Amino acid sequence: MTDNPDADAARALIACLDLTNLNDDCTEADIAALCKRAETPQGRVAAICIWPRFVALARSLAAPELRIATVVNFPHGSDDPARTAGDAASALADGADEIDMVIDYRRLADTQGHVERQVGTVKQAVGPTLLKAILETGELATPELIARASQEALAGGADFLKTSTGKTARHASLDAATIMLEAIAAHGGSVGFKASGGIRAFEEARAYRDLADSVCGAGWAGPARFRIGASSVLGDLLAVAAGTARATHKATY
């Protein structure tokens, strides 16, 4: 701890960051740069989040302590659950430590229990591996649907609830996060939360952390249970942590 609470908060947020490159034009060189960027002057990020095709490469390049997350059923959420489970198992074989899967959010309103079964199928395939269920909350029309998505994903065995893919017009929001965190708290508070998409500034990232601690209890929002999914926010967090000039970040991730 220092006498600068913003700097301390920025360092804590870096430790909770899933440094992400899910750009369509991502290359092997980009993955090498991401692995290097994950080892920051203010400490290592929680994980990198990348396309499945790059997992084996990242595992060969990254520090053994750096967790590698990848995505399945991404970004649309409509693949057959058995296929998604197979894709997740393949990613684990390549060296992934965490799986971020998109739920079939378009079927949520009219197909009771489908998301629970979908998440359960993938969880059975990955076992104790950390499974994050991406709800795509910006595309869910009502608070009731966000609550239902949260409850079905939890019932299916998700280890984390994640707001968004970052691939739609509407990303994470504090309103959606509140609903998700309340579902997590009601479930016992052991499941994690990840805010993802459109988070570019220290103040935005801190607002999600503070909300998580407010709903789930002081000190709850550490790397084991709280993540920020972004790439563009890292520069701002580093600037705040170091007390240097801050720039504007405009990238999606």
CSV table of C-alpha atoms in Angstrom, one decimal:
chain,number,residue,atom,x,y,z
A,1,MET,CA,0.0,0.0,0.0
A,2,THR,CA,1.1,3.6,-0.7
A,3,ASP,CA,-0.2,7.0,0.2
A,4,ASN,CA,-1.9,7.1,-3.2
A,5,PRO,CA,-5.2,5.2,-3.1
A,6,ASP,CA,-5.8,5.5,-6.9
A,7,ALA,CA,-2.4,4.0,-7.6
A,8,ASP,CA,-3.1,1.1,-5.3
A,9,ALA,CA,-6.5,0.6,-6.8
A,10,ALA,CA,-5.0,0.6,-10.3
A,11,ARG,CA,-2.4,-2.0,-9.4
A,12,ALA,CA,-5.1,-4.2,-7.9
A,13,LEU,CA,-7.2,-3.9,-11.1
A,14,ILE,CA,-4.2,-4.9,-13.2
A,15,ALA,CA,-4.0,-8.1,-11.2
A,16,CYS,CA,-7.7,-8.7,-12.1
A,17,LEU,CA,-7.3,-7.9,-15.8
A,18,ASP,CA,-8.0,-10.5,-18.5
A,19,LEU,CA,-5.8,-8.9,-21.2
A,20,THR,CA,-7.7,-9.6,-24.4
A,21,ASN,CA,-7.1,-9.9,-28.1
A,22,LEU,CA,-10.2,-11.3,-29.9
A,23,ASN,CA,-9.8,-9.2,-33.0
A,24,ASP,CA,-10.6,-10.9,-36.3
A,25,ASP,CA,-7.2,-10.0,-37.7
A,26,CYS,CA,-5.2,-11.2,-34.7
A,27,THR,CA,-1.8,-12.7,-35.7
A,28,GLU,CA,0.8,-14.9,-34.1
A,29,ALA,CA,2.9,-11.7,-33.7
A,30,ASP,CA,0.0,-10.1,-31.8
A,31,ILE,CA,-0.1,-13.0,-29.4
A,32,ALA,CA,3.6,-12.8,-28.8
A,33,ALA,CA,3.2,-9.1,-28.0
A,34,LEU,CA,0.2,-9.8,-25.8
A,35,CYS,CA,2.1,-12.4,-23.7
A,36,LYS,CA,4.9,-9.8,-23.3
A,37,ARG,CA,2.5,-7.0,-22.4
A,38,ALA,CA,0.9,-9.2,-19.7
A,39,GLU,CA,4.1,-8.9,-17.6
A,40,THR,CA,3.6,-5.2,-16.7
A,41,PRO,CA,5.9,-2.9,-14.7
A,42,GLN,CA,3.1,-2.9,-12.1
A,43,GLY,CA,2.7,-6.7,-12.0
A,44,ARG,CA,1.3,-9.6,-14.0
A,45,VAL,CA,-2.3,-9.5,-15.3
A,46,ALA,CA,-4.7,-12.3,-14.2
A,47,ALA,CA,-4.9,-13.9,-17.6
A,48,ILE,CA,-4.8,-13.3,-21.4
A,49,CYS,CA,-8.0,-14.1,-23.4
A,50,ILE,CA,-7.4,-15.2,-27.0
A,51,TRP,CA,-8.8,-17.2,-29.9
A,52,PRO,CA,-8.5,-21.0,-29.5
A,53,ARG,CA,-6.2,-21.3,-32.5
A,54,PHE,CA,-3.5,-19.4,-30.6
A,55,VAL,CA,-3.7,-21.2,-27.3
A,56,ALA,CA,-0.8,-23.7,-28.0
A,57,LEU,CA,1.4,-20.8,-29.2
A,58,ALA,CA,0.6,-18.7,-26.1
A,59,ARG,CA,1.3,-21.6,-23.8
A,60,SER,CA,4.7,-21.9,-25.4
A,61,LEU,CA,5.5,-18.2,-25.0
A,62,ALA,CA,3.9,-17.1,-21.8
A,63,ALA,CA,5.2,-17.4,-18.3
A,64,PRO,CA,4.0,-20.6,-16.6
A,65,GLU,CA,2.2,-18.5,-14.0
A,66,LEU,CA,0.2,-16.6,-16.6
A,67,ARG,CA,-3.3,-18.1,-17.1
A,68,ILE,CA,-4.6,-18.5,-20.6
A,69,ALA,CA,-8.3,-18.1,-21.3
A,70,THR,CA,-10.0,-18.8,-24.6
A,71,VAL,CA,-13.5,-18.5,-26.0
A,72,VAL,CA,-15.9,-21.1,-27.3
A,73,ASN,CA,-19.4,-20.8,-28.9
A,74,PHE,CA,-18.1,-17.2,-29.7
A,75,PRO,CA,-19.5,-14.7,-30.4
A,76,HIS,CA,-23.0,-15.8,-31.4
A,77,GLY,CA,-23.8,-18.5,-28.8
A,78,SER,CA,-25.7,-20.7,-31.1
A,79,ASP,CA,-23.5,-23.7,-31.6
A,80,ASP,CA,-24.7,-27.2,-30.6
A,81,PRO,CA,-23.7,-27.7,-26.9
A,82,ALA,CA,-21.9,-31.0,-27.7
A,83,ARG,CA,-19.8,-29.2,-30.3
A,84,THR,CA,-19.0,-26.4,-27.8
A,85,ALA,CA,-18.0,-29.0,-25.2
A,86,GLY,CA,-15.7,-30.6,-27.8
A,87,ASP,CA,-14.1,-27.2,-28.7
A,88,ALA,CA,-13.6,-26.5,-25.0
A,89,ALA,CA,-11.9,-29.9,-24.5
A,90,SER,CA,-9.6,-29.3,-27.4
A,91,ALA,CA,-8.6,-25.9,-26.0
A,92,LEU,CA,-7.7,-27.5,-22.7
A,93,ALA,CA,-5.6,-30.1,-24.5
A,94,ASP,CA,-3.7,-27.2,-26.1
A,95,GLY,CA,-3.0,-25.6,-22.7
A,96,ALA,CA,-5.9,-23.3,-21.9
A,97,ASP,CA,-6.6,-22.7,-18.2
A,98,GLU,CA,-10.0,-21.0,-18.5
A,99,ILE,CA,-12.9,-21.2,-20.9
A,100,ASP,CA,-15.2,-18.3,-21.7
A,101,MET,CA,-18.3,-19.6,-23.4
A,102,VAL,CA,-21.2,-17.6,-24.9
A,103,ILE,CA,-24.7,-18.8,-23.8
A,104,ASP,CA,-27.4,-19.1,-26.4
A,105,TYR,CA,-28.9,-15.8,-25.3
A,106,ARG,CA,-31.3,-15.6,-28.3
A,107,ARG,CA,-33.1,-18.7,-27.1
A,108,LEU,CA,-33.3,-17.6,-23.5
A,109,ALA,CA,-36.7,-16.0,-23.6
A,110,ASP,CA,-38.6,-18.8,-25.2
A,111,THR,CA,-36.7,-22.0,-24.2
A,112,GLN,CA,-36.8,-22.7,-20.5
A,113,GLY,CA,-33.8,-24.5,-19.2
A,114,HIS,CA,-31.8,-24.5,-22.5
A,115,VAL,CA,-29.0,-22.3,-21.1
A,116,GLU,CA,-28.8,-24.4,-18.0
A,117,ARG,CA,-28.4,-27.5,-20.1
A,118,GLN,CA,-26.0,-25.8,-22.4
A,119,VAL,CA,-23.7,-24.6,-19.6
A,120,GLY,CA,-24.0,-28.0,-17.9
A,121,THR,CA,-22.8,-29.9,-21.0
A,122,VAL,CA,-19.7,-27.7,-21.3
A,123,LYS,CA,-19.0,-27.8,-17.6
A,124,GLN,CA,-19.1,-31.6,-17.6
A,125,ALA,CA,-16.5,-31.6,-20.4
A,126,VAL,CA,-14.1,-29.2,-18.7
A,127,GLY,CA,-14.4,-30.5,-15.1
A,128,PRO,CA,-12.6,-28.3,-12.6
A,129,THR,CA,-11.4,-25.9,-15.2
A,130,LEU,CA,-12.7,-22.3,-14.7
A,131,LEU,CA,-15.8,-21.9,-16.9
A,132,LYS,CA,-17.1,-18.3,-17.5
A,133,ALA,CA,-20.6,-18.0,-19.0
A,134,ILE,CA,-20.9,-14.9,-21.2
A,135,LEU,CA,-24.5,-13.7,-21.0
A,136,GLU,CA,-24.3,-10.9,-23.6
A,137,THR,CA,-26.4,-8.7,-21.4
A,138,GLY,CA,-26.5,-5.8,-23.8
A,139,GLU,CA,-28.7,-8.0,-26.1
A,140,LEU,CA,-31.1,-9.1,-23.3
A,141,ALA,CA,-34.1,-6.8,-23.4
A,142,THR,CA,-35.1,-6.7,-19.8
A,143,PRO,CA,-33.7,-7.0,-16.3
A,144,GLU,CA,-35.8,-10.1,-15.9
A,145,LEU,CA,-34.0,-11.8,-18.8
A,146,ILE,CA,-30.5,-10.9,-17.3
A,147,ALA,CA,-31.6,-12.3,-14.0
A,148,ARG,CA,-32.9,-15.5,-15.7
A,149,ALA,CA,-29.7,-15.9,-17.7
A,150,SER,CA,-27.7,-15.5,-14.6
A,151,GLN,CA,-29.7,-18.1,-12.7
A,152,GLU,CA,-29.6,-20.7,-15.5
A,153,ALA,CA,-25.9,-20.3,-16.0
A,154,LEU,CA,-25.3,-20.7,-12.3
A,155,ALA,CA,-27.6,-23.7,-12.2
A,156,GLY,CA,-25.6,-25.2,-15.1
A,157,GLY,CA,-22.4,-25.0,-13.0
A,158,ALA,CA,-20.7,-21.8,-14.4
A,159,ASP,CA,-17.7,-20.7,-12.3
A,160,PHE,CA,-18.0,-17.0,-13.5
A,161,LEU,CA,-20.7,-14.9,-15.0
A,162,LYS,CA,-19.4,-12.5,-17.7
A,163,THR,CA,-21.3,-9.6,-19.1
A,164,SER,CA,-20.4,-9.4,-22.8
A,165,THR,CA,-18.4,-10.6,-25.8
A,166,GLY,CA,-17.5,-7.1,-26.8
A,167,LYS,CA,-18.7,-7.9,-30.3
A,168,THR,CA,-22.2,-6.2,-30.1
A,169,ALA,CA,-23.2,-2.6,-30.0
A,170,ARG,CA,-24.0,-2.7,-26.3
A,171,HIS,CA,-21.4,-4.0,-23.9
A,172,ALA,CA,-21.1,-4.1,-20.1
A,173,SER,CA,-23.2,-1.9,-17.9
A,174,LEU,CA,-23.3,-1.3,-14.2
A,175,ASP,CA,-27.1,-2.0,-14.2
A,176,ALA,CA,-26.6,-5.4,-15.7
A,177,ALA,CA,-23.6,-6.1,-13.4
A,178,THR,CA,-25.8,-5.3,-10.4
A,179,ILE,CA,-28.3,-8.0,-11.4
A,180,MET,CA,-25.6,-10.5,-12.1
A,181,LEU,CA,-23.8,-9.8,-8.8
A,182,GLU,CA,-27.0,-10.1,-6.9
A,183,ALA,CA,-27.6,-13.5,-8.4
A,184,ILE,CA,-24.0,-14.5,-7.5
A,185,ALA,CA,-24.5,-13.3,-3.9
A,186,ALA,CA,-27.8,-15.2,-3.6
A,187,HIS,CA,-26.0,-18.3,-4.9
A,188,GLY,CA,-23.5,-18.1,-2.0
A,189,GLY,CA,-20.9,-15.7,-3.4
A,190,SER,CA,-18.4,-18.3,-4.5
A,191,VAL,CA,-18.9,-17.7,-8.3
A,192,GLY,CA,-17.0,-15.0,-9.9
A,193,PHE,CA,-17.9,-12.0,-12.1
A,194,LYS,CA,-16.3,-10.6,-15.2
A,195,ALA,CA,-17.1,-7.2,-16.8
A,196,SER,CA,-16.1,-7.1,-20.4
A,197,GLY,CA,-16.5,-4.9,-23.4
A,198,GLY,CA,-16.2,-1.1,-23.7
A,199,ILE,CA,-14.2,-0.6,-20.5
A,200,ARG,CA,-11.4,1.9,-21.3
A,201,ALA,CA,-10.6,4.0,-18.2
A,202,PHE,CA,-9.5,3.4,-14.7
A,203,GLU,CA,-12.6,5.0,-13.2
A,204,GLU,CA,-14.8,2.6,-15.2
A,205,ALA,CA,-12.9,-0.5,-14.1
A,206,ARG,CA,-12.9,0.7,-10.5
A,207,ALA,CA,-16.6,1.3,-10.6
A,208,TYR,CA,-17.2,-2.4,-11.4
A,209,ARG,CA,-14.8,-3.5,-8.6
A,210,ASP,CA,-16.5,-1.2,-6.1
A,211,LEU,CA,-19.9,-2.5,-7.1
A,212,ALA,CA,-18.8,-6.1,-6.7
A,213,ASP,CA,-17.5,-5.4,-3.2
A,214,SER,CA,-20.7,-3.5,-2.4
A,215,VAL,CA,-22.9,-6.4,-3.4
A,216,CYS,CA,-20.8,-9.4,-2.4
A,217,GLY,CA,-18.9,-8.1,0.5
A,218,ALA,CA,-15.8,-6.0,1.2
A,219,GLY,CA,-12.7,-7.5,-0.2
A,220,TRP,CA,-14.6,-10.0,-2.4
A,221,ALA,CA,-13.3,-8.6,-5.7
A,222,GLY,CA,-9.9,-10.2,-6.0
A,223,PRO,CA,-8.5,-12.0,-9.1
A,224,ALA,CA,-10.0,-15.3,-8.1
A,225,ARG,CA,-13.6,-13.9,-8.3
A,226,PHE,CA,-13.4,-10.6,-10.2
A,227,ARG,CA,-12.1,-9.9,-13.6
A,228,ILE,CA,-12.1,-7.0,-16.1
A,229,GLY,CA,-12.0,-8.2,-19.7
A,230,ALA,CA,-10.2,-5.6,-21.8
A,231,SER,CA,-7.0,-4.6,-23.5
A,232,SER,CA,-7.3,-0.9,-24.0
A,233,VAL,CA,-7.7,-0.1,-20.3
A,234,LEU,CA,-4.3,-1.4,-19.4
A,235,GLY,CA,-2.5,1.7,-20.5
A,236,ASP,CA,-4.7,3.9,-18.4
A,237,LEU,CA,-4.3,1.6,-15.4
A,238,LEU,CA,-0.5,1.7,-15.8
A,239,ALA,CA,-0.5,5.4,-16.0
A,240,VAL,CA,-2.6,5.8,-12.8
A,241,ALA,CA,-0.4,3.3,-11.0
A,242,ALA,CA,2.7,5.1,-12.0
A,243,GLY,CA,1.4,8.6,-11.6
A,244,THR,CA,2.2,9.5,-15.2
A,245,ALA,CA,0.1,11.3,-17.9
A,246,ARG,CA,-3.0,9.5,-19.1
A,247,ALA,CA,-4.1,9.0,-22.7
A,248,THR,CA,-7.4,8.3,-24.3
A,249,HIS,CA,-8.1,4.7,-25.4
A,250,LYS,CA,-10.6,4.0,-28.1
A,251,ALA,CA,-10.2,0.3,-28.9
A,252,THR,CA,-13.1,-2.1,-28.3
A,253,TYR,CA,-10.9,-4.4,-26.1
